[in-house]
Short mmCIF file of C-alpha atoms and ligand atoms in Angstrom, two decimals:
data_model
loop_
_atom_site.label_atom_id
_atom_site.label_comp_id
_atom_site.label_asym_id
_atom_site.label_seq_id
_atom_site.Cartn_x
_atom_site.Cartn_y
_atom_site.Cartn_z
CA MET A 165 88.51 99.61 51.21
CA PHE A 166 87.67 101.07 54.58
CA GLY A 167 90.57 103.23 54.70
CA PRO A 168 93.69 103.30 56.72
CA ILE A 169 93.33 101.36 59.91
CA ILE A 170 94.68 103.30 62.93
CA ALA A 171 93.73 101.22 66.29
CA LYS A 172 96.96 99.11 66.94
CA PRO A 173 96.70 97.33 70.32
CA GLY A 174 99.10 98.41 72.91
CA SER A 175 100.03 101.15 71.90
CA SER A 176 99.18 104.05 74.19
CA ARG A 177 101.61 106.64 72.60
CA LYS A 178 99.61 106.68 69.40
CA ASN A 179 96.11 106.01 70.43
CA LYS A 180 95.65 109.17 73.18
CA THR A 181 94.82 108.07 76.62
CA GLY A 182 93.73 111.56 78.30
CA SER A 183 90.21 110.67 77.45
CA TRP A 184 90.06 107.96 80.21
CA ARG A 185 90.76 110.57 82.63
CA ILE A 186 88.03 111.26 84.53
CA GLU A 187 88.03 112.54 88.10
CA SER A 188 91.15 114.41 88.64
CA LYS A 189 94.41 115.43 87.16
CA PRO A 190 98.01 116.26 87.98
CA LYS A 191 98.64 119.84 88.69
CA PHE A 192 102.62 120.41 89.03
CA LEU A 193 103.34 123.10 90.88
CA GLN A 194 106.99 124.16 90.17
CA SER A 195 108.07 125.45 93.35
CA ASN A 196 110.08 122.57 95.39
CA CYS A 197 111.09 120.37 92.85
CA ILE A 198 114.49 118.80 93.36
CA ALA A 199 114.41 117.29 89.52
CA CYS A 200 114.51 113.88 91.13
CA LYS A 201 112.58 112.57 87.83
CA LEU A 202 110.69 109.64 90.31
CA CYS A 203 107.40 110.94 88.44
CA ILE A 204 108.60 110.56 85.06
CA LEU A 205 109.98 106.79 86.53
CA ILE A 206 106.47 106.14 87.81
CA CYS A 207 104.04 107.56 85.17
CA PRO A 208 102.70 104.35 83.64
CA GLU A 209 101.52 106.39 80.47
CA GLY A 210 104.99 108.01 80.34
CA CYS A 211 104.10 111.49 79.60
CA ILE A 212 105.70 113.62 82.20
CA GLU A 213 108.50 115.66 80.75
CA GLY A 214 111.59 117.87 82.30
CA SER A 215 114.94 118.15 83.07
CA GLN A 216 115.84 120.75 85.18
CA LYS A 217 114.03 121.94 88.93
CA ASN A 218 110.51 122.87 88.40
CA THR A 219 110.30 122.31 84.88
CA PHE A 220 108.32 118.76 85.14
CA HIS A 221 104.60 118.83 83.54
CA CYS A 222 102.91 116.52 81.85
CA ASP A 223 101.36 116.11 78.20
CA PHE A 224 97.54 115.89 79.04
CA ASP A 225 96.42 114.16 75.86
CA TYR A 226 97.61 110.98 77.51
CA CYS A 227 97.77 111.95 80.88
CA LYS A 228 94.83 109.35 82.64
CA GLY A 229 94.95 110.66 86.03
CA CYS A 230 96.20 107.73 87.83
CA GLY A 231 97.68 109.96 90.46
CA ASN A 232 101.14 107.77 90.76
CA CYS A 233 103.22 110.71 90.43
CA ALA A 234 101.65 112.54 92.80
CA SER A 235 102.02 109.94 95.17
CA ILE A 236 105.70 109.58 94.58
CA CYS A 237 106.78 113.37 94.63
CA PRO A 238 109.28 113.25 97.54
CA LYS A 239 108.45 117.08 97.73
CA GLN A 240 104.90 116.92 97.53
CA ASP A 241 105.31 119.29 93.94
CA ILE A 242 102.24 117.44 92.43
CA VAL A 243 99.24 117.85 93.47
CA MET A 244 96.09 116.11 92.03
CA VAL A 245 93.29 118.67 91.63
CA LYS A 246 90.04 118.13 90.42
CA GLN A 247 88.80 117.36 86.79
CA GLU A 248 86.97 120.28 85.64
S1 LIG B 194 98.61 111.18 86.64
FE1 LIG B 194 99.84 109.28 86.30
S2 LIG B 194 99.69 109.07 83.68
FE2 LIG B 194 99.11 111.75 84.59
S3 LIG B 194 100.84 112.34 84.34
FE3 LIG B 194 100.63 111.54 86.59
S4 LIG B 194 101.38 109.33 86.53
FE4 LIG B 194 101.21 109.80 84.29
S1 LIG B 195 109.01 113.36 91.74
FE1 LIG B 195 108.93 115.54 92.16
S2 LIG B 195 110.78 116.99 93.03
FE2 LIG B 195 110.57 114.76 91.62
S3 LIG B 195 111.47 115.64 89.23
FE3 LIG B 195 108.61 114.91 89.62
S4 LIG B 195 107.69 117.04 90.64
FE4 LIG B 195 110.67 117.33 90.89
#
């Protein structure tokens, strides 16, 4: 009667969380990456992808700008930059 219900609780993948980002977003420099995958492991949104060195990136539809990936990267290959 009211159309499809699309908001299911607890599923960030279905509800884009990118709009939560208010201050900064990660920039993947893709220059010193050693493909350790720590960034993938620590991302609370599971929105980072990559397999080879210097191919890692995130999906900004889901990234909420928490900065975990930049903090954990052992090569400082991810930096947080101001959100435009
Ligand atoms: S800033 Fe947070 S949500 Fe965004 S890619 Fe990094 S770890 Fe994931
Ligand atoms: S944490 Fe840094 S070095 Fe490791 S895979 Fe991610 S971008 Fe590459």
